[in-house]
Coordinates of C-alpha atoms in Angstrom, one line a residue:
X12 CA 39.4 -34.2 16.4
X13 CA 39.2 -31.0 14.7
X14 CA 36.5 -32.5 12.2
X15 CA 34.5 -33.3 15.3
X16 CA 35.2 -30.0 17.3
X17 CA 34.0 -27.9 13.9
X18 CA 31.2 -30.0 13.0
X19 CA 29.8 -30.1 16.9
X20 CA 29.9 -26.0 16.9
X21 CA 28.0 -25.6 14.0
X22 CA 25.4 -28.3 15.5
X23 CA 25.3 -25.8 18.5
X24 CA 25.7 -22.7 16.3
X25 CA 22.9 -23.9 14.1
X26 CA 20.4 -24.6 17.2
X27 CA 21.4 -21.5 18.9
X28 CA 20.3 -19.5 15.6
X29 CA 16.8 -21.5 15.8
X30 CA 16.6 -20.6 19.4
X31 CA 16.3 -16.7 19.0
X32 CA 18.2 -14.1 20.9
X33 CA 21.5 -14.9 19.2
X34 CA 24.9 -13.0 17.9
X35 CA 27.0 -14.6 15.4
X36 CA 30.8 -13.7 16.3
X37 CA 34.3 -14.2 14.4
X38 CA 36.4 -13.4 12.4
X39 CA 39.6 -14.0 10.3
X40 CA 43.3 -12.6 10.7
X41 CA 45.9 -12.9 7.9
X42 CA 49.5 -12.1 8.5
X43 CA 52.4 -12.0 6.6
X44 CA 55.8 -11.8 8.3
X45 CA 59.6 -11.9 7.5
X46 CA 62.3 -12.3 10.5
X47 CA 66.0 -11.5 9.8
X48 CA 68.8 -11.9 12.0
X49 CA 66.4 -13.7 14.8
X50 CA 63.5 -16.7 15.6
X51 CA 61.5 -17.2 18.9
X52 CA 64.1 -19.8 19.9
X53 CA 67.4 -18.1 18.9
X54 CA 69.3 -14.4 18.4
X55 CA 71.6 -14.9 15.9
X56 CA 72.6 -16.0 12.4
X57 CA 74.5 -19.2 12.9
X58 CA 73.7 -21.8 11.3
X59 CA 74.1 -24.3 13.7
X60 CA 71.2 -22.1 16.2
X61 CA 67.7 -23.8 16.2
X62 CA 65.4 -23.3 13.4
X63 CA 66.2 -20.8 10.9
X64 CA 67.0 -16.7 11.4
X65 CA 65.2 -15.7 8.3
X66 CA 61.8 -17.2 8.5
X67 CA 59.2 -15.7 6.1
X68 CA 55.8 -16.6 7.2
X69 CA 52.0 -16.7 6.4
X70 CA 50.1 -16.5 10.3
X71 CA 46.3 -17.3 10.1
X72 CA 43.8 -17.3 13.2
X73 CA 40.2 -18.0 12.1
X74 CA 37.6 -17.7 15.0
X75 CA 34.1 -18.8 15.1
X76 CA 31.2 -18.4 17.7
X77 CA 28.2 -17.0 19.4
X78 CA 26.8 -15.4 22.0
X79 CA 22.9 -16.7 23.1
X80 CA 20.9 -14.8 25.6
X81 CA 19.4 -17.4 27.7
X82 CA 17.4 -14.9 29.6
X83 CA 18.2 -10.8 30.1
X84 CA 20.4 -12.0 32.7
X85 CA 21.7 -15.0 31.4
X86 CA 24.4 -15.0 28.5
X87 CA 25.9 -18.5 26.8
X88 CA 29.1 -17.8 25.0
X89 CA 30.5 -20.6 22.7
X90 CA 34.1 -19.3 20.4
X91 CA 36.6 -21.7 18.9
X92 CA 39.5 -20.7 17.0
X93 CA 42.3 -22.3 14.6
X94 CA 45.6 -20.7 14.7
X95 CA 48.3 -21.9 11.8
X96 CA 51.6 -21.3 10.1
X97 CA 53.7 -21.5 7.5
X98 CA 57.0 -21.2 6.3
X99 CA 58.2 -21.5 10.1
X100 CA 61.4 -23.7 10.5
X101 CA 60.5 -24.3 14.3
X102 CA 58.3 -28.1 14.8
X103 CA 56.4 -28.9 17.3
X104 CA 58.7 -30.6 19.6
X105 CA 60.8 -27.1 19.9
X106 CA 58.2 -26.1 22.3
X107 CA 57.3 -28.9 24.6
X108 CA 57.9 -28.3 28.2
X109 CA 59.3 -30.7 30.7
X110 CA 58.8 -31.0 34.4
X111 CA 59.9 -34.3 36.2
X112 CA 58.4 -36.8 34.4
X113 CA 55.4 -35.3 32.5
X114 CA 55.2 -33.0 29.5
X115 CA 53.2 -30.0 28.0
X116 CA 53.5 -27.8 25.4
X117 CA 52.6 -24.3 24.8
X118 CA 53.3 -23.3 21.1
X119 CA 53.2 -19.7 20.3
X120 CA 51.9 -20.1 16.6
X121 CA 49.7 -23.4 16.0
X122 CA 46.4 -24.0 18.0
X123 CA 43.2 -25.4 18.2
X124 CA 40.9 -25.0 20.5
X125 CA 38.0 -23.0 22.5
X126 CA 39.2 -19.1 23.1
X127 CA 35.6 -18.9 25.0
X128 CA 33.2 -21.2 26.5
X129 CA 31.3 -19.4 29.7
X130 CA 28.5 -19.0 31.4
X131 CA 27.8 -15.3 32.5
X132 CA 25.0 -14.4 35.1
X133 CA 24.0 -10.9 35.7
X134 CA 21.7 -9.5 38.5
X135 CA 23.4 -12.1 40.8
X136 CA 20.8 -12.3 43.8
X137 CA 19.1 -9.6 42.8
X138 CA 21.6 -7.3 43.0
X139 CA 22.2 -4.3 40.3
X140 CA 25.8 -5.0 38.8
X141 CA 26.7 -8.0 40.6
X142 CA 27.3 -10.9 38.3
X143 CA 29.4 -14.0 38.4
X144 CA 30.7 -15.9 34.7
X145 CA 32.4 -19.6 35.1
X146 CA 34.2 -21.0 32.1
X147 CA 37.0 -20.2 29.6
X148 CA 38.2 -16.6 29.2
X149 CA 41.3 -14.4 28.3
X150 CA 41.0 -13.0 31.8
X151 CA 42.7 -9.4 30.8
X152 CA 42.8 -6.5 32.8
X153 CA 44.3 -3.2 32.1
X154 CA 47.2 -2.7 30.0
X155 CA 47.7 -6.5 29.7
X156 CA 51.0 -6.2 32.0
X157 CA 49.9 -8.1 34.7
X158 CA 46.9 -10.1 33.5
X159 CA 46.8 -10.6 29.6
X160 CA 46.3 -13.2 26.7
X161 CA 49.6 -11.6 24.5
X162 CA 46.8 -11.6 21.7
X163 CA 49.4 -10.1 19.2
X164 CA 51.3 -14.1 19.1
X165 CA 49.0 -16.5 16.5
X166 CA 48.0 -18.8 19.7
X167 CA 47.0 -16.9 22.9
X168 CA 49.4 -16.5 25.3
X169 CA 47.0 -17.1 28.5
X170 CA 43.6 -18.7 28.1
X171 CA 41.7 -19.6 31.3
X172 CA 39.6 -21.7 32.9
X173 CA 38.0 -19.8 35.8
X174 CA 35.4 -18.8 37.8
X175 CA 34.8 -14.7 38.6
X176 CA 32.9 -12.6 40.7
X177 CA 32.3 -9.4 39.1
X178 CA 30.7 -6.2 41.4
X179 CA 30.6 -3.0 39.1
X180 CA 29.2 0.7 40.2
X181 CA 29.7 4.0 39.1
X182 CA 31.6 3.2 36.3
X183 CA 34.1 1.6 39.3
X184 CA 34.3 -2.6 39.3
X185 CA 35.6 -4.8 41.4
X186 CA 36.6 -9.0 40.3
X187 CA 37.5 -11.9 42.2
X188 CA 38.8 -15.0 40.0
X189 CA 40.0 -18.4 40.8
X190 CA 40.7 -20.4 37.7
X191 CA 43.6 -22.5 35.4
X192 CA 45.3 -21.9 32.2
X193 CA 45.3 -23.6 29.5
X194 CA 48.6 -25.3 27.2
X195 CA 48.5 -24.5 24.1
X196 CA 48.9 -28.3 22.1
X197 CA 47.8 -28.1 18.6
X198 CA 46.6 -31.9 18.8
X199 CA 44.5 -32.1 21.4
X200 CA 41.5 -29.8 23.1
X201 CA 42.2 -28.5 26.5
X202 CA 39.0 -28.5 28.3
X203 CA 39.7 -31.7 30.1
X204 CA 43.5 -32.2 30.1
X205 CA 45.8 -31.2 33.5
X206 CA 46.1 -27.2 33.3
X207 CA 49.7 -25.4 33.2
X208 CA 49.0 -23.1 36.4
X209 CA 46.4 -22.1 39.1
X210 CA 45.9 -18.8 39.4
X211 CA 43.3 -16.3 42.1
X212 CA 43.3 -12.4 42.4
X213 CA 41.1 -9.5 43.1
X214 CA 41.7 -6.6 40.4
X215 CA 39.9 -3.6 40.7
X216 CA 38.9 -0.2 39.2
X217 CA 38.2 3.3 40.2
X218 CA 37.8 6.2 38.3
X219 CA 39.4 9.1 39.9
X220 CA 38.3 11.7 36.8
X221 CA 36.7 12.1 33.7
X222 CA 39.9 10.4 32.1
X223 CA 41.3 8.5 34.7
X224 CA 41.8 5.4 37.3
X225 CA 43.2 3.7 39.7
X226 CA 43.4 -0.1 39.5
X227 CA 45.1 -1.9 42.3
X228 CA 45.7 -5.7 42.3
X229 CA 46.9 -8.5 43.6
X230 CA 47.3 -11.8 42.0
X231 CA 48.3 -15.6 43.0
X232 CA 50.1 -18.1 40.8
X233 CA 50.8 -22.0 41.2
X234 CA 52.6 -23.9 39.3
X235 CA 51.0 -27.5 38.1
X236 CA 53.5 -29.2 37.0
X237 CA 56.0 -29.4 39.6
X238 CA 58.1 -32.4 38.9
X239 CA 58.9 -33.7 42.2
X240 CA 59.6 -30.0 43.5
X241 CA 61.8 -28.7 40.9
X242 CA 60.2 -28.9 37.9
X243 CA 59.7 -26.2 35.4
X244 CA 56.9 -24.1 36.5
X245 CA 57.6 -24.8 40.4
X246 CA 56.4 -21.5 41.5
X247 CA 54.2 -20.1 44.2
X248 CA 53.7 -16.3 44.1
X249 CA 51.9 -13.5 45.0
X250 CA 52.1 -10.1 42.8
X251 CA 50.6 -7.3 44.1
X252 CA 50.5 -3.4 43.1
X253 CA 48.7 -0.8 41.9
X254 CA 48.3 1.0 38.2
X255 CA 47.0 4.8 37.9
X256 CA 46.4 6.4 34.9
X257 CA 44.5 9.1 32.6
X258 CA 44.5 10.0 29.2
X259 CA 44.0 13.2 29.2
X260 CA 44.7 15.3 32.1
X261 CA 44.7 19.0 30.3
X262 CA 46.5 17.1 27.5
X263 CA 48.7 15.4 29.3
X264 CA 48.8 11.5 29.9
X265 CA 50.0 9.2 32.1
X266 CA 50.2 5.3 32.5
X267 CA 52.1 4.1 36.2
X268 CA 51.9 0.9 37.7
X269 CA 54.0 -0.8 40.5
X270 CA 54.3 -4.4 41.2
X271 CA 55.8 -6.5 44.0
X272 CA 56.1 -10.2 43.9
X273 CA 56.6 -12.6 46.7
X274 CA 56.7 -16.5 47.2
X275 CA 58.6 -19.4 45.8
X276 CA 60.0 -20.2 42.7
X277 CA 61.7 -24.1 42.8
X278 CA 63.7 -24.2 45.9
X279 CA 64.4 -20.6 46.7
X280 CA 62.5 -17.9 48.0
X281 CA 60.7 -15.4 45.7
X282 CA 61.3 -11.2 46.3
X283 CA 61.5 -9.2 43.5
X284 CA 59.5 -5.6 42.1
X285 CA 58.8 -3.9 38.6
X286 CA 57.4 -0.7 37.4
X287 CA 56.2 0.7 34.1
X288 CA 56.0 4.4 34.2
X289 CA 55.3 6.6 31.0
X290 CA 54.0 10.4 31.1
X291 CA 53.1 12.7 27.8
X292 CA 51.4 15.4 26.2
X293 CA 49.0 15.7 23.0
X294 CA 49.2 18.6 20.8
X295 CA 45.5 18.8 19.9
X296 CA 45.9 22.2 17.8
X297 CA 48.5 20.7 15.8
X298 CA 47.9 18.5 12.5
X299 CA 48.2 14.9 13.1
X300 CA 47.4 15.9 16.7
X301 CA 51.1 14.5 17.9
X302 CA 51.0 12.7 21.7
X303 CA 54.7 12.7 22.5
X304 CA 55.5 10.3 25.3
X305 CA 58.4 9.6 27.3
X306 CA 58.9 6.3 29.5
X307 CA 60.7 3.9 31.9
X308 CA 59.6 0.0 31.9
X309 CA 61.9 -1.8 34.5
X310 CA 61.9 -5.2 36.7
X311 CA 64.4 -6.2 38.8
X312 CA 67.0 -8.8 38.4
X313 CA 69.3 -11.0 40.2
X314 CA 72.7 -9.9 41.2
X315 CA 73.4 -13.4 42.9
X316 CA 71.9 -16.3 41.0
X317 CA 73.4 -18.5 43.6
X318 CA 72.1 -17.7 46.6
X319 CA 69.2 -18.7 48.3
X320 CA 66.1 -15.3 46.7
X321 CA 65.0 -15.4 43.0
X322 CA 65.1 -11.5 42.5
X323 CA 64.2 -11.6 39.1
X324 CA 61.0 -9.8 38.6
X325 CA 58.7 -12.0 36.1
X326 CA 54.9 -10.9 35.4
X327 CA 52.0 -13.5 36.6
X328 CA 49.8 -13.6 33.7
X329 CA 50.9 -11.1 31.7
X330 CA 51.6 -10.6 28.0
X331 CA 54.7 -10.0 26.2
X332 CA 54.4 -9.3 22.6
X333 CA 52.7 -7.0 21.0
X334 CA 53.5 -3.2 21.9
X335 CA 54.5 -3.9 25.6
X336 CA 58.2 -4.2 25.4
X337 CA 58.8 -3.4 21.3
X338 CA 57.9 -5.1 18.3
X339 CA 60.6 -7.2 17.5
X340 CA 59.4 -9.4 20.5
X341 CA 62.9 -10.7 22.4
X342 CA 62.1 -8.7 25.8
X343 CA 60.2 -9.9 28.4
X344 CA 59.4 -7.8 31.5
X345 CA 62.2 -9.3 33.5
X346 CA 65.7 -8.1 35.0
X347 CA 64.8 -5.1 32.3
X348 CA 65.5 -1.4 31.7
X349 CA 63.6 0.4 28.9
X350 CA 63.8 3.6 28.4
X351 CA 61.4 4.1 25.8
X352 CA 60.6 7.5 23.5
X353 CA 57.3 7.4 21.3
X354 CA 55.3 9.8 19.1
X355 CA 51.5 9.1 18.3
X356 CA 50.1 10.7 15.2
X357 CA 46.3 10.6 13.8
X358 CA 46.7 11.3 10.1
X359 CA 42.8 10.8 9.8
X360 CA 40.5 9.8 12.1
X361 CA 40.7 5.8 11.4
X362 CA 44.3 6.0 10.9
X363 CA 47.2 5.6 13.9
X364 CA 50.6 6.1 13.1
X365 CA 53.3 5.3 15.8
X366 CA 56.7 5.7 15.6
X367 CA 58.8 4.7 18.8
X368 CA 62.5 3.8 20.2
X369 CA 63.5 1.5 22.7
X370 CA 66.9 1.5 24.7
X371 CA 67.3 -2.0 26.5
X372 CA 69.6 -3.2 29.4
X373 CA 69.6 -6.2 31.6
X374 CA 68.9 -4.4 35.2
X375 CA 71.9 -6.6 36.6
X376 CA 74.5 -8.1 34.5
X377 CA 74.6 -10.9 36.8
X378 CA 71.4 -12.0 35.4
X379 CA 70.1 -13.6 31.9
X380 CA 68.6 -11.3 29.2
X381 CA 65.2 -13.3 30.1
X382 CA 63.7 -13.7 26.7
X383 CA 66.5 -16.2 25.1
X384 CA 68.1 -16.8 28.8
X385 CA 71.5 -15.5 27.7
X386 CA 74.2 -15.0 30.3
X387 CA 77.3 -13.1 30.3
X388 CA 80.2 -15.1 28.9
X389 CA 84.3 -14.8 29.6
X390 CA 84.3 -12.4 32.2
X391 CA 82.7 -10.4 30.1
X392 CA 79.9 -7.6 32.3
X393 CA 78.1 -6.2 29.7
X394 CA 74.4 -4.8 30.2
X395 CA 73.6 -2.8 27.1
X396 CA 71.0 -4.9 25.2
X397 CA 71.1 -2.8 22.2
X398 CA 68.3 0.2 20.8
X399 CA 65.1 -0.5 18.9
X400 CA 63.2 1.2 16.4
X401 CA 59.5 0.8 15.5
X402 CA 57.2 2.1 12.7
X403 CA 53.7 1.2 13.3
X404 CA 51.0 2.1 11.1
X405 CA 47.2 1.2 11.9
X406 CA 43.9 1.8 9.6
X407 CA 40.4 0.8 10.3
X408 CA 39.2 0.8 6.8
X409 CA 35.8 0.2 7.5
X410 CA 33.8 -1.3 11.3
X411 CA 34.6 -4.6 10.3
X412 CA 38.1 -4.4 7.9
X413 CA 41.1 -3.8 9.9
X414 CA 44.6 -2.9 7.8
X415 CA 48.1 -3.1 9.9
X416 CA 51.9 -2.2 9.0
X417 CA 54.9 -2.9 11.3
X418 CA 58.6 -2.3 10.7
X419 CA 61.0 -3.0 13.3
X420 CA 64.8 -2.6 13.5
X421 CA 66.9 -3.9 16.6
X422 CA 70.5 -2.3 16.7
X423 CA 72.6 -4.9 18.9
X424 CA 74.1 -3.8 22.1
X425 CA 77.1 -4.8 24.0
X426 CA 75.7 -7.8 25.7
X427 CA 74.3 -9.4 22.4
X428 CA 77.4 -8.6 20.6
X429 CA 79.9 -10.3 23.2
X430 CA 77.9 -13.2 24.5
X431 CA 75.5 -14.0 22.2
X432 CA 76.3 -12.9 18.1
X433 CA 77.4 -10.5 16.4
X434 CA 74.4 -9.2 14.5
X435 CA 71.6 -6.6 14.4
X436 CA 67.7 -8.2 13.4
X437 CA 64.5 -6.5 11.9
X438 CA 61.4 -7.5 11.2
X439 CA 58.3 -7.1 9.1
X440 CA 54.7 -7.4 9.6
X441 CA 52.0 -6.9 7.2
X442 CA 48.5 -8.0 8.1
X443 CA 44.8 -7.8 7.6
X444 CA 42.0 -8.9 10.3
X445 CA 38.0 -9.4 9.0
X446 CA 35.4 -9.2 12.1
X447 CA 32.1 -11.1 11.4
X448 CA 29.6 -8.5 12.2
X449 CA 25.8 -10.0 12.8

């Protein structure tokens, strides 16, 4: 299969090229990572915990595609991509998902498949900035909370299949999507297999001043595989809200959004809210041209998982690695308190250095710490997840060469300590990423 899907996109690649008005896009991303204390499917250093908690790995993602200009108002775009790794002790099987009596899987690491395939149509009707795209997209809006791929993860965390109406005007834009995501199954392409979830929304932006916006939203998600009504991704919600923002307001900055999410998830009914809110100030007269910022990232959780409402806040289509919730990647924007401090320093100007910490707690005790689902155990009522600390350093060497270094150090908490092990993690990232520029 993969010997088929390579050889038919250079058939198309090749033809495109003859054709004309073509761009040639890709690239390459190289990553070397060590875990300690930690995997994606355990916290912990117990041997007996699934896979291992000191996994050193080499990441890849290659990409490879184009872009053809049918017409000026007609664009083709065509991109596959290969994720891989190695020197992970988690298979394949660790990451199939059952619901009733079908299965999918949706591995974080190892994929192959089409990251785009879509049709896009401007000057829809003849009219100046209305266009409509159908086909396979990352979908992302904003700052990924509420519609995002999680790009940071070797295989994309939301891939779609969709159809959008796009109105933009004054530097404002409005979309309406319908579409389906993807799994993520390293054997098999996507395009014509059963989808994971439905999804529809309306997100929109306005610009309110030379810096900023306001971006309200409101997004519906459906479950696909339901297994009999209770399977795993039984859910039928609608998330709603509004972000604001601008980046620099007399030197100050400011990031807010506010979500509300209704519905039903399995049997029970769905009611349940989260907020991200983070305000600071850049020192542009000072070397390095610090932007301090201060923050709270919270989402509600349950204080009664057995009654009859699901009040743990979970994002739609959102990501959740990366930068979002710190870089050791075990939170998860659900029955969460962040409080989170950062400083943002330009050493030169193609150089980003960001250093950060993070204090976790579970919003109610009486829920899971969501990324591992990890209850409180013996009577115990501990919240404190533990702090985090998070070096980050960023330089684009050249337009096309891209150099990254991440350190991260989690400092257990109460909750992890008591219930789940007795350890602190860190991790390390060192990676590389090559854009092909035509």
């Amino acid at each position: 299969m993969k010997k088929l899907f390579i050889a038919s996109l250079t058939i198309v690649i090749a033809h495109a090229l003859y054709a004309g008005d073509f761009t040639l896009t890709g690239g390459i991303r190289e990553r070397f990572e060590t875990l300690d204390g930690m995997n994606k499917k355990a916290y912990g250093n117990d041997p007996s915990l699934i896979g291992r908690p000191d996994d050193r790995l080499l990441v890849s993602r290659l990409k490879l595609g184009f872009a053809y200009n049918v017409s000026p108002d007609i664009k083709f775009t065509a991109v596959g991509y290969y994720a891989s790794v190695y020197g992970w002790s988690l298979d394949y099987d660790g990451f199939k998902k059952r619901s009733g009596n079908e299965t999918y899987w949706m591995d974080p690491q190892e994929d192959f498949d089409f990251v785009a395939l879509n049709l896009k149509v401007n000057h829809l009707a003849g009219i100046e900035g209305l266009s409509a795209q159908v086909g396979r997209e990352s979908n992302r809006y904003g700052d990924k909370r509420i519609l995002g791929p999680g790009s940071w993860g070797n295989s994309y965390g939301w891939l779609w299949d969709l159809a959008k109406v796009s109105y933009k005007f004054d530097g404002n834009f409005v979309d309406v999507f319908y579409g389906q995501t993807k799994d993520k199954d390293k054997h098999r392409l996507s395009l014509f297999r059963k989808h994971v979830y439905e999804g529809a929304g309306i997100y929109s932006h306005f610009v309110t001043a030379a810096h900023g916006a306001v971006e309200p939203f409101i997004v519906y998600k459906n479950g696909l595989y339901n297994g009999a009504g209770n399977g795993q991704n039984t859910e039928e919600s609608y998330t709603y809200g509004v972000r604001a923002y601008d980046t620099d307001l007399f030197g100050f900055n400011y990031d807010l959004t506010y979500a509300k999410a209704d519905g039903t998830i399995k049997t029970k009914d769905y009611d349940a809210y989260g907020y991200a809110a983070k305000v600071g100030y850049r020192f542009k007269s000072v070397t390095w041209k610090p932007n301090l910022v201060v923050g709270q990232i919270y989402a509600s959780g349950d204080d009664d998982p057995n009654d009859n409402t699901v009040k743990t806040f979970r994002t739609p289509f959102g990501g959740t690695d990366g930068s979002l919730y710190g870089r050791m990647d075990i939170m998860k924007w659900s029955n969460l308190v962040e409080n989170v401090v950062e400083l943002h320093l330009d050493p030169e100007a193609n150089m980003h250095l960001k250093l950060s910490w993070h204090d976790f707690s579970l919003a109610d005790a009486n829920d899971a710490w969501a990324y591992y689902k990890k209850y409180n155990i013996n009577g115990n009522h501990e919240d404190a997840l533990g702090q985090e600390y998070d070096a980050e350093f960023k330089w684009n060497y050249a337009k096309d060469l891209e150099f990254q270094a991440i350190y991260a150090y989690f400092d257990a908490g109460a909750f992890v300590t008591k219930n789940v092990s007795d350890n602190n993690a860190q991790r390390l990232f060192l990676q590389v990423t090559y854009a092909l520029q035509n």
